[in-house]
Every structure is written in C-alpha cells, then in structure tokens.
Amino acid sequence: MFNDNYVNLNSKKGIRDLINLDFDFFYNDKLILDLPSKLINDDILYKKLTTKLQSKGFHILFKGIASNTFFGLPNNIMRLLIICSKEKIYFSFSDDIDLIAIPHNHIAPIALLYGKKIDKLEKEYYKIADTLNIPNNNAAANFEKYKIFSELGVKDDVFKKLGIKNNIDKKKFADGSNKKPSNSKKLRDEIDNADRISMLFPINNDTGKHYYHFNPKRTTCTIREIARINGYSDNYDLSGYDVNDFIFKVNNSLSPFVINTLFDVL
C-alpha cells in the first residue's frame, strides 16, 4: 500500500518494485516504510532499498524491528520499520516517542474493548474470570500483577488519544463492523479457555491469528473489536472488510495510531 508518506508492503515483489520504479512519495520530505520483519535478513534487498532511499535525498533516521507493543497496544506482531526524512538528520526512537506515545508497557485488550483503564474494570474482570473457571485466588493475583505491570502510568487521556470511547459492545457503527460473527456452540466448545484468557492480557502471536473473544458465549471478536485492539480509532471506516481480511491487514501492518504518532515527531 502506497499512501502519501506511508508505505506498507508485504512481499519481496512489492519491495523490488519500490526499488526499481519512481513513485511520487520519493519527493516528499518524510517517509515511513512498514515492511515484513524477515526483510532484515535479506542483506541484498535490504541494502538496495536503503541505497535507493539515500539516493533520493533521505536521511535514514531509524531502521529496525518494531511492534505495536512499543506504543502500548497489545498486538506483538513484529515489523521492519524504516523512518526517513530529508530535513531532519537526528531522531531518537526512545526519547522522541516517549514524549507522545502511551506511557506504559501494554493496554490490555479488555481495557481497549471497554474503553476504561484496568483499575476501573475490577468487577468486569472478576465476572469474566469466573466464567473462565479461573480460581479466585489466581484471578486476584493476576489482576494485581497486571495493574502494576501494564497500567502503571496510564494517563486519563489515553483512550481519547486512541479515539475510542465507552464499552464497544454498547455502540453501533454505521459500517456494520461490530456485527457479531458466526457463533455456533460447536465452534465455541472448540476454543480452549487458555486462548480466551490471553484476550485479557497482551495477546500472543497464536491468539492474534484468531482473536478469540474472552466471553465463552462468543467465538471470535468482531471487526471493530479487532480494530480497537490494534489502535484503530472508532471513526475509522471499516466497511468492505470481513474478519479474515481485516486480521490479515492488522497482522501485517503497524497500527494507524503508531504511524500517526511517528509522523508527529518527524
């Protein structure tokens, strides 16, 4: 995908085309490339790409592996990020991002879906833990650890910054993105509680392939729920996507919140 100053590619052919052809965005002042992480092991193609960028007058301010988790979001899919500018010659990833990114480790999926900080969701958390048959002492220990580990330092404007508000299950979206997916009992029974528990915490790669909902009465998340977990604002138009297409999209690109955050400091 080529979009103004942002490039998202997921194939070697697309990267070769980027190197061999001349695109309008090469004449912009700043550029962010969001690429498959495995490209970093392809020395020849990686070198050709960085050489092309430099030949167009870009200073490469950052190149390396990045994840939405660096910005507080729970999806830990890894991407290769290249940040370029024709004007700026210095960029400190940690120092510059710390000024504006979400100031903690991760926001739990449950917090994003409810639009509230973890410490405001104690009642909801224990209700879910009970339906998942998590022993009360384990649930209590996990809850306290998670508050310390993940919600320490979260500011009150985090959800405003992300563009999300209130319990997503109570909202209607004109694009139909919060329509519940297929929900047969047979399919629900095939989902292990351990996979659902992951949705209360930063999701792992396996859970991220399916986005199982934490509610045992549900199967997978809606498109809009997946969007929230990956830092898409509630006003982002998701019409035209089905669940599988959107999962592919979010697992092969950094969050729009991340990209906008990076452009804010360039």
PDB file of C-alpha atoms in Angstrom:
ATOM      1  CA  MET A   1       0.000   0.000   0.000  1.00  0.00           C
ATOM      2  CA  PHE A   2       1.320   3.416  -1.003  1.00  0.00           C
ATOM      3  CA  ASN A   3      -0.380   6.265   0.815  1.00  0.00           C
ATOM      4  CA  ASP A   4       1.132   9.739   0.809  1.00  0.00           C
ATOM      5  CA  ASN A   5       4.182   9.437   3.092  1.00  0.00           C
ATOM      6  CA  TYR A   6       3.461   5.916   4.372  1.00  0.00           C
ATOM      7  CA  VAL A   7       4.396   2.649   2.643  1.00  0.00           C
ATOM      8  CA  ASN A   8       3.107  -0.763   3.732  1.00  0.00           C
ATOM      9  CA  LEU A   9       4.407  -3.746   1.757  1.00  0.00           C
ATOM     10  CA  ASN A  10       4.238  -7.486   2.415  1.00  0.00           C
ATOM     11  CA  SER A  11       6.045  -9.133  -0.496  1.00  0.00           C
ATOM     12  CA  LYS A  12       9.521  -9.117  -1.997  1.00  0.00           C
ATOM     13  CA  LYS A  13       7.998  -8.256  -5.377  1.00  0.00           C
ATOM     14  CA  GLY A  14       6.428  -5.128  -3.916  1.00  0.00           C
ATOM     15  CA  ILE A  15       9.757  -4.118  -2.385  1.00  0.00           C
ATOM     16  CA  ARG A  16      11.601  -4.732  -5.673  1.00  0.00           C
ATOM     17  CA  ASP A  17       9.035  -2.562  -7.473  1.00  0.00           C
ATOM     18  CA  LEU A  18       9.633   0.129  -4.878  1.00  0.00           C
ATOM     19  CA  ILE A  19      13.358  -0.018  -5.565  1.00  0.00           C
ATOM     20  CA  ASN A  20      13.127  -0.169  -9.366  1.00  0.00           C
ATOM     21  CA  LEU A  21      10.335   2.332 -10.018  1.00  0.00           C
ATOM     22  CA  ASP A  22       9.971   6.020  -9.268  1.00  0.00           C
ATOM     23  CA  PHE A  23       6.992   6.968  -7.093  1.00  0.00           C
ATOM     24  CA  ASP A  24       5.662  10.416  -6.195  1.00  0.00           C
ATOM     25  CA  PHE A  25       6.223   9.952  -2.474  1.00  0.00           C
ATOM     26  CA  PHE A  26      10.003   9.796  -3.074  1.00  0.00           C
ATOM     27  CA  TYR A  27       9.698  13.563  -3.499  1.00  0.00           C
ATOM     28  CA  ASN A  28       8.072  14.134  -0.100  1.00  0.00           C
ATOM     29  CA  ASP A  29      10.062  15.434   2.855  1.00  0.00           C
ATOM     30  CA  LYS A  30       9.460  12.448   5.122  1.00  0.00           C
ATOM     31  CA  LEU A  31       8.653   8.803   4.647  1.00  0.00           C
ATOM     32  CA  ILE A  32       7.793   5.780   6.798  1.00  0.00           C
ATOM     33  CA  LEU A  33       8.138   2.244   5.447  1.00  0.00           C
ATOM     34  CA  ASP A  34       6.323  -0.600   7.207  1.00  0.00           C
ATOM     35  CA  LEU A  35       7.748  -3.884   5.911  1.00  0.00           C
ATOM     36  CA  PRO A  36       7.939  -7.634   6.727  1.00  0.00           C
ATOM     37  CA  SER A  37      10.412  -8.197   9.563  1.00  0.00           C
ATOM     38  CA  LYS A  38      12.124 -11.032   7.663  1.00  0.00           C
ATOM     39  CA  LEU A  39      13.412  -8.489   5.122  1.00  0.00           C
ATOM     40  CA  ILE A  40      16.101  -7.549   7.621  1.00  0.00           C
ATOM     41  CA  ASN A  41      17.727 -10.944   6.903  1.00  0.00           C
ATOM     42  CA  ASP A  42      17.781 -10.323   3.145  1.00  0.00           C
ATOM     43  CA  ASP A  43      21.013  -8.329   3.023  1.00  0.00           C
ATOM     44  CA  ILE A  44      20.971  -7.650  -0.718  1.00  0.00           C
ATOM     45  CA  LEU A  45      17.384  -6.417  -0.985  1.00  0.00           C
ATOM     46  CA  TYR A  46      17.645  -4.504   2.285  1.00  0.00           C
ATOM     47  CA  LYS A  47      20.816  -2.750   1.104  1.00  0.00           C
ATOM     48  CA  LYS A  48      19.273  -1.887  -2.278  1.00  0.00           C
ATOM     49  CA  LEU A  49      16.239  -0.379  -0.560  1.00  0.00           C
ATOM     50  CA  THR A  50      18.239   1.794   1.828  1.00  0.00           C
ATOM     51  CA  THR A  51      20.547   2.860  -1.025  1.00  0.00           C
ATOM     52  CA  LYS A  52      17.504   3.883  -3.101  1.00  0.00           C
ATOM     53  CA  LEU A  53      16.158   5.983  -0.239  1.00  0.00           C
ATOM     54  CA  GLN A  54      19.503   7.705   0.256  1.00  0.00           C
ATOM     55  CA  SER A  55      19.797   8.372  -3.481  1.00  0.00           C
ATOM     56  CA  LYS A  56      16.505  10.282  -3.241  1.00  0.00           C
ATOM     57  CA  GLY A  57      17.970  12.521  -0.562  1.00  0.00           C
ATOM     58  CA  PHE A  58      16.549  10.858   2.552  1.00  0.00           C
ATOM     59  CA  HIS A  59      18.376  10.600   5.857  1.00  0.00           C
ATOM     60  CA  ILE A  60      17.522   7.228   7.385  1.00  0.00           C
ATOM     61  CA  LEU A  61      16.661   8.145  10.971  1.00  0.00           C
ATOM     62  CA  PHE A  62      15.656   4.685  12.150  1.00  0.00           C
ATOM     63  CA  LYS A  63      15.642   1.181  10.719  1.00  0.00           C
ATOM     64  CA  GLY A  64      14.862  -1.851  12.816  1.00  0.00           C
ATOM     65  CA  ILE A  65      12.229  -4.157  14.220  1.00  0.00           C
ATOM     66  CA  ALA A  66       9.166  -2.540  15.788  1.00  0.00           C
ATOM     67  CA  SER A  67       5.863  -3.686  17.232  1.00  0.00           C
ATOM     68  CA  ASN A  68       2.599  -2.114  18.337  1.00  0.00           C
ATOM     69  CA  THR A  69       3.586  -3.154  21.864  1.00  0.00           C
ATOM     70  CA  PHE A  70       6.278  -0.443  21.787  1.00  0.00           C
ATOM     71  CA  PHE A  71       3.373   2.024  21.808  1.00  0.00           C
ATOM     72  CA  GLY A  72       1.172   0.396  24.442  1.00  0.00           C
ATOM     73  CA  LEU A  73      -1.037  -1.727  22.160  1.00  0.00           C
ATOM     74  CA  PRO A  74      -1.315  -5.486  22.780  1.00  0.00           C
ATOM     75  CA  ASN A  75      -0.639  -6.985  19.325  1.00  0.00           C
ATOM     76  CA  ASN A  76       3.031  -8.043  19.292  1.00  0.00           C
ATOM     77  CA  ILE A  77       3.380  -8.820  15.574  1.00  0.00           C
ATOM     78  CA  MET A  78       6.875  -7.673  14.563  1.00  0.00           C
ATOM     79  CA  ARG A  79       7.502  -5.396  11.563  1.00  0.00           C
ATOM     80  CA  LEU A  80      10.561  -3.805   9.976  1.00  0.00           C
ATOM     81  CA  LEU A  81      10.275  -0.043  10.313  1.00  0.00           C
ATOM     82  CA  ILE A  82      12.302   2.452   8.267  1.00  0.00           C
ATOM     83  CA  ILE A  83      11.862   6.159   9.094  1.00  0.00           C
ATOM     84  CA  CYS A  84      13.294   8.733   6.695  1.00  0.00           C
ATOM     85  CA  SER A  85      13.454  12.499   6.425  1.00  0.00           C
ATOM     86  CA  LYS A  86      15.062  14.955   4.017  1.00  0.00           C
ATOM     87  CA  GLU A  87      15.163  17.716   6.623  1.00  0.00           C
ATOM     88  CA  LYS A  88      15.681  16.038   9.979  1.00  0.00           C
ATOM     89  CA  ILE A  89      19.057  14.404  10.482  1.00  0.00           C
ATOM     90  CA  TYR A  90      18.631  13.062  14.030  1.00  0.00           C
ATOM     91  CA  PHE A  91      15.856  11.002  15.600  1.00  0.00           C
ATOM     92  CA  SER A  92      15.933   9.202  18.936  1.00  0.00           C
ATOM     93  CA  PHE A  93      13.332   6.465  18.798  1.00  0.00           C
ATOM     94  CA  SER A  94      13.066   6.109  22.577  1.00  0.00           C
ATOM     95  CA  ASP A  95      13.404   9.790  23.546  1.00  0.00           C
ATOM     96  CA  ASP A  96      11.120  11.249  20.871  1.00  0.00           C
ATOM     97  CA  ILE A  97       8.436   8.582  21.146  1.00  0.00           C
ATOM     98  CA  ASP A  98       8.342   8.756  24.937  1.00  0.00           C
ATOM     99  CA  LEU A  99       7.117  12.336  24.610  1.00  0.00           C
ATOM    100  CA  ILE A 100       3.833  11.386  22.958  1.00  0.00           C
ATOM    101  CA  ALA A 101       3.258   7.609  22.938  1.00  0.00           C
ATOM    102  CA  ILE A 102       1.184   5.767  25.516  1.00  0.00           C
ATOM    103  CA  PRO A 103       3.416   5.826  28.608  1.00  0.00           C
ATOM    104  CA  HIS A 104       3.363   2.209  29.762  1.00  0.00           C
ATOM    105  CA  ASN A 105       4.008  -1.346  28.633  1.00  0.00           C
ATOM    106  CA  HIS A 106       0.652  -2.519  27.283  1.00  0.00           C
ATOM    107  CA  ILE A 107      -3.030  -1.759  27.426  1.00  0.00           C
ATOM    108  CA  ALA A 108      -4.948  -4.998  27.931  1.00  0.00           C
ATOM    109  CA  PRO A 109      -7.469  -5.974  25.242  1.00  0.00           C
ATOM    110  CA  ILE A 110     -10.213  -5.878  27.890  1.00  0.00           C
ATOM    111  CA  ALA A 111      -9.337  -2.243  28.669  1.00  0.00           C
ATOM    112  CA  LEU A 112      -9.484  -1.294  24.987  1.00  0.00           C
ATOM    113  CA  LEU A 113     -12.813  -3.040  24.451  1.00  0.00           C
ATOM    114  CA  TYR A 114     -14.390  -1.412  27.494  1.00  0.00           C
ATOM    115  CA  GLY A 115     -12.690   1.943  26.892  1.00  0.00           C
ATOM    116  CA  LYS A 116     -11.602   2.070  30.551  1.00  0.00           C
ATOM    117  CA  LYS A 117      -8.392   1.624  32.494  1.00  0.00           C
ATOM    118  CA  ILE A 118      -7.844  -1.771  34.103  1.00  0.00           C
ATOM    119  CA  ASP A 119      -8.284  -0.439  37.636  1.00  0.00           C
ATOM    120  CA  LYS A 120     -11.805   0.677  36.652  1.00  0.00           C
ATOM    121  CA  LEU A 121     -12.744  -2.811  35.437  1.00  0.00           C
ATOM    122  CA  GLU A 122     -12.350  -4.912  38.568  1.00  0.00           C
ATOM    123  CA  LYS A 123     -15.999  -6.040  38.641  1.00  0.00           C
ATOM    124  CA  GLU A 124     -15.978  -6.932  34.946  1.00  0.00           C
ATOM    125  CA  TYR A 125     -12.641  -8.732  35.256  1.00  0.00           C
ATOM    126  CA  TYR A 126     -13.754 -10.994  38.099  1.00  0.00           C
ATOM    127  CA  LYS A 127     -17.004 -11.808  36.313  1.00  0.00           C
ATOM    128  CA  ILE A 128     -15.045 -12.904  33.235  1.00  0.00           C
ATOM    129  CA  ALA A 129     -12.515 -14.821  35.361  1.00  0.00           C
ATOM    130  CA  ASP A 130     -15.377 -16.695  36.997  1.00  0.00           C
ATOM    131  CA  THR A 131     -16.932 -17.700  33.671  1.00  0.00           C
ATOM    132  CA  LEU A 132     -13.482 -18.902  32.542  1.00  0.00           C
ATOM    133  CA  ASN A 133     -13.163 -21.024  35.695  1.00  0.00           C
ATOM    134  CA  ILE A 134     -10.082 -19.166  36.909  1.00  0.00           C
ATOM    135  CA  PRO A 135      -9.694 -19.835  40.670  1.00  0.00           C
ATOM    136  CA  ASN A 136     -10.447 -16.681  42.622  1.00  0.00           C
ATOM    137  CA  ASN A 137      -7.009 -16.536  44.287  1.00  0.00           C
ATOM    138  CA  ASN A 138      -5.299 -16.841  40.874  1.00  0.00           C
ATOM    139  CA  ALA A 139      -7.597 -14.222  39.377  1.00  0.00           C
ATOM    140  CA  ALA A 140      -6.837 -11.828  42.242  1.00  0.00           C
ATOM    141  CA  ALA A 141      -3.077 -12.341  41.956  1.00  0.00           C
ATOM    142  CA  ASN A 142      -3.149 -11.894  38.180  1.00  0.00           C
ATOM    143  CA  PHE A 143      -5.285  -8.773  38.431  1.00  0.00           C
ATOM    144  CA  GLU A 144      -2.950  -7.071  40.893  1.00  0.00           C
ATOM    145  CA  LYS A 145       0.164  -8.024  38.920  1.00  0.00           C
ATOM    146  CA  TYR A 146      -1.386  -6.782  35.705  1.00  0.00           C
ATOM    147  CA  LYS A 147      -2.376  -3.450  37.197  1.00  0.00           C
ATOM    148  CA  ILE A 148       1.235  -2.924  38.273  1.00  0.00           C
ATOM    149  CA  PHE A 149       2.845  -4.302  35.122  1.00  0.00           C
ATOM    150  CA  SER A 150       0.660  -2.831  32.418  1.00  0.00           C
ATOM    151  CA  GLU A 151      -1.378   0.070  33.710  1.00  0.00           C
ATOM    152  CA  LEU A 152       1.276   1.889  35.692  1.00  0.00           C
ATOM    153  CA  GLY A 153       1.465   5.470  34.487  1.00  0.00           C
ATOM    154  CA  VAL A 154      -1.519   5.382  32.125  1.00  0.00           C
ATOM    155  CA  LYS A 155      -2.904   8.877  31.783  1.00  0.00           C
ATOM    156  CA  ASP A 156      -6.596   9.667  31.778  1.00  0.00           C
ATOM    157  CA  ASP A 157      -6.498  10.827  28.148  1.00  0.00           C
ATOM    158  CA  VAL A 158      -5.162   7.525  26.734  1.00  0.00           C
ATOM    159  CA  PHE A 159      -8.473   6.443  25.231  1.00  0.00           C
ATOM    160  CA  LYS A 160      -9.160   9.936  23.916  1.00  0.00           C
ATOM    161  CA  LYS A 161      -5.752   9.832  22.250  1.00  0.00           C
ATOM    162  CA  LEU A 162      -6.644   6.483  20.659  1.00  0.00           C
ATOM    163  CA  GLY A 163     -10.041   7.789  19.536  1.00  0.00           C
ATOM    164  CA  ILE A 164     -12.109   5.202  21.410  1.00  0.00           C
ATOM    165  CA  LYS A 165     -14.864   5.755  23.934  1.00  0.00           C
ATOM    166  CA  ASN A 166     -17.030   3.592  26.210  1.00  0.00           C
ATOM    167  CA  ASN A 167     -17.870  -0.106  26.039  1.00  0.00           C
ATOM    168  CA  ILE A 168     -17.623  -1.191  22.421  1.00  0.00           C
ATOM    169  CA  ASP A 169     -20.408  -3.737  22.915  1.00  0.00           C
ATOM    170  CA  LYS A 170     -22.830  -0.891  23.658  1.00  0.00           C
ATOM    171  CA  LYS A 171     -22.023   1.080  20.500  1.00  0.00           C
ATOM    172  CA  LYS A 172     -23.442   0.917  16.991  1.00  0.00           C
ATOM    173  CA  PHE A 173     -21.279   1.545  13.935  1.00  0.00           C
ATOM    174  CA  ALA A 174     -22.765   2.617  10.615  1.00  0.00           C
ATOM    175  CA  ASP A 175     -20.267   0.453   8.695  1.00  0.00           C
ATOM    176  CA  GLY A 176     -21.564  -2.728  10.363  1.00  0.00           C
ATOM    177  CA  SER A 177     -18.131  -3.525  11.782  1.00  0.00           C
ATOM    178  CA  ASN A 178     -19.456  -4.579  15.187  1.00  0.00           C
ATOM    179  CA  LYS A 179     -21.751  -7.296  13.852  1.00  0.00           C
ATOM    180  CA  LYS A 180     -21.146 -10.496  15.837  1.00  0.00           C
ATOM    181  CA  PRO A 181     -19.513 -13.291  13.786  1.00  0.00           C
ATOM    182  CA  SER A 182     -20.759 -16.878  13.476  1.00  0.00           C
ATOM    183  CA  ASN A 183     -21.390 -18.235  16.947  1.00  0.00           C
ATOM    184  CA  SER A 184     -22.212 -21.955  16.918  1.00  0.00           C
ATOM    185  CA  LYS A 185     -21.938 -23.909  20.175  1.00  0.00           C
ATOM    186  CA  LYS A 186     -19.749 -26.498  18.452  1.00  0.00           C
ATOM    187  CA  LEU A 187     -17.234 -23.810  17.480  1.00  0.00           C
ATOM    188  CA  ARG A 188     -17.367 -22.191  20.936  1.00  0.00           C
ATOM    189  CA  ASP A 189     -16.634 -25.523  22.603  1.00  0.00           C
ATOM    190  CA  GLU A 190     -13.525 -25.994  20.452  1.00  0.00           C
ATOM    191  CA  ILE A 191     -11.907 -22.862  21.866  1.00  0.00           C
ATOM    192  CA  ASP A 192      -9.741 -23.526  24.903  1.00  0.00           C
ATOM    193  CA  ASN A 193     -10.167 -21.217  27.887  1.00  0.00           C
ATOM    194  CA  ALA A 194      -6.426 -20.573  27.834  1.00  0.00           C
ATOM    195  CA  ASP A 195      -6.839 -18.836  24.464  1.00  0.00           C
ATOM    196  CA  ARG A 196      -9.656 -16.728  25.834  1.00  0.00           C
ATOM    197  CA  ILE A 197      -7.618 -15.769  28.908  1.00  0.00           C
ATOM    198  CA  SER A 198      -4.978 -14.328  26.580  1.00  0.00           C
ATOM    199  CA  MET A 199      -7.540 -11.762  25.492  1.00  0.00           C
ATOM    200  CA  LEU A 200      -7.470 -10.291  28.998  1.00  0.00           C
ATOM    201  CA  PHE A 201      -3.743  -9.649  28.664  1.00  0.00           C
ATOM    202  CA  PRO A 202      -1.325  -8.683  25.871  1.00  0.00           C
ATOM    203  CA  ILE A 203      -2.185 -11.107  23.087  1.00  0.00           C
ATOM    204  CA  ASN A 204       0.365 -13.595  21.796  1.00  0.00           C
ATOM    205  CA  ASN A 205       1.001 -14.456  18.155  1.00  0.00           C
ATOM    206  CA  ASP A 206      -1.243 -17.515  18.216  1.00  0.00           C
ATOM    207  CA  THR A 207      -4.190 -15.685  19.752  1.00  0.00           C
ATOM    208  CA  GLY A 208      -3.648 -12.848  17.309  1.00  0.00           C
ATOM    209  CA  LYS A 209      -4.258 -15.190  14.387  1.00  0.00           C
ATOM    210  CA  HIS A 210      -7.790 -15.868  15.610  1.00  0.00           C
ATOM    211  CA  TYR A 211      -8.756 -13.074  18.012  1.00  0.00           C
ATOM    212  CA  TYR A 212     -10.895 -15.317  20.182  1.00  0.00           C
ATOM    213  CA  HIS A 213     -13.228 -13.288  22.388  1.00  0.00           C
ATOM    214  CA  PHE A 214     -12.857 -13.622  26.158  1.00  0.00           C
ATOM    215  CA  ASN A 215     -16.588 -14.278  26.586  1.00  0.00           C
ATOM    216  CA  PRO A 216     -17.255 -18.074  26.471  1.00  0.00           C
ATOM    217  CA  LYS A 217     -20.644 -17.292  24.903  1.00  0.00           C
ATOM    218  CA  ARG A 218     -18.815 -15.776  21.941  1.00  0.00           C
ATOM    219  CA  THR A 219     -16.414 -17.134  19.340  1.00  0.00           C
ATOM    220  CA  THR A 220     -14.169 -14.546  17.708  1.00  0.00           C
ATOM    221  CA  CYS A 221     -14.074 -10.780  18.009  1.00  0.00           C
ATOM    222  CA  THR A 222     -15.943  -8.505  15.646  1.00  0.00           C
ATOM    223  CA  ILE A 223     -14.030  -6.484  13.057  1.00  0.00           C
ATOM    224  CA  ARG A 224     -14.481  -3.367  15.185  1.00  0.00           C
ATOM    225  CA  GLU A 225     -13.188  -5.135  18.300  1.00  0.00           C
ATOM    226  CA  ILE A 226     -10.087  -6.282  16.403  1.00  0.00           C
ATOM    227  CA  ALA A 227      -9.657  -2.716  15.194  1.00  0.00           C
ATOM    228  CA  ARG A 228      -9.728  -1.299  18.716  1.00  0.00           C
ATOM    229  CA  ILE A 229      -7.180  -3.838  19.942  1.00  0.00           C
ATOM    230  CA  ASN A 230      -4.865  -2.704  17.143  1.00  0.00           C
ATOM    231  CA  GLY A 231      -5.187   1.031  17.708  1.00  0.00           C
ATOM    232  CA  TYR A 232      -7.782   1.974  15.098  1.00  0.00           C
ATOM    233  CA  SER A 233      -9.976   4.903  16.080  1.00  0.00           C
ATOM    234  CA  ASP A 234     -13.736   4.341  16.363  1.00  0.00           C
ATOM    235  CA  ASN A 235     -14.277   6.774  13.473  1.00  0.00           C
ATOM    236  CA  TYR A 236     -12.117   4.683  11.098  1.00  0.00           C
ATOM    237  CA  ASP A 237     -14.328   3.397   8.256  1.00  0.00           C
ATOM    238  CA  LEU A 238     -14.197  -0.411   8.161  1.00  0.00           C
ATOM    239  CA  SER A 239     -16.883  -1.020   5.551  1.00  0.00           C
ATOM    240  CA  GLY A 240     -15.923  -3.648   2.986  1.00  0.00           C
ATOM    241  CA  TYR A 241     -13.803  -5.760   5.341  1.00  0.00           C
ATOM    242  CA  ASP A 242     -14.602  -9.254   6.516  1.00  0.00           C
ATOM    243  CA  VAL A 243     -12.991 -10.671   9.653  1.00  0.00           C
ATOM    244  CA  ASN A 244     -10.298 -12.716   7.878  1.00  0.00           C
ATOM    245  CA  ASP A 245      -9.276  -9.850   5.574  1.00  0.00           C
ATOM    246  CA  PHE A 246      -9.013  -7.470   8.485  1.00  0.00           C
ATOM    247  CA  ILE A 247      -6.986  -9.914  10.587  1.00  0.00           C
ATOM    248  CA  PHE A 248      -4.553 -10.216   7.672  1.00  0.00           C
ATOM    249  CA  LYS A 249      -4.347  -6.423   7.472  1.00  0.00           C
ATOM    250  CA  VAL A 250      -3.680  -5.775  11.151  1.00  0.00           C
ATOM    251  CA  ASN A 251      -1.198  -8.649  11.429  1.00  0.00           C
ATOM    252  CA  ASN A 252       0.809  -7.268   8.523  1.00  0.00           C
ATOM    253  CA  SER A 253       0.989  -3.596   9.377  1.00  0.00           C
ATOM    254  CA  LEU A 254       1.605  -1.292  12.287  1.00  0.00           C
ATOM    255  CA  SER A 255      -1.342   0.483  13.870  1.00  0.00           C
ATOM    256  CA  PRO A 256      -2.558   3.784  12.369  1.00  0.00           C
ATOM    257  CA  PHE A 257      -2.079   5.180  15.874  1.00  0.00           C
ATOM    258  CA  VAL A 258       1.589   4.161  15.734  1.00  0.00           C
ATOM    259  CA  ILE A 259       2.141   5.642  12.287  1.00  0.00           C
ATOM    260  CA  ASN A 260       0.448   8.926  13.219  1.00  0.00           C
ATOM    261  CA  THR A 261       2.493   9.049  16.431  1.00  0.00           C
ATOM    262  CA  LEU A 262       5.699   8.670  14.462  1.00  0.00           C
ATOM    263  CA  PHE A 263       4.758  11.367  11.952  1.00  0.00           C
ATOM    264  CA  ASP A 264       4.006  13.724  14.853  1.00  0.00           C
ATOM    265  CA  VAL A 265       7.677  13.672  15.889  1.00  0.00           C
ATOM    266  CA  LEU A 266       9.201  13.797  12.406  1.00  0.00           C
TER     267      LEU A 266
END
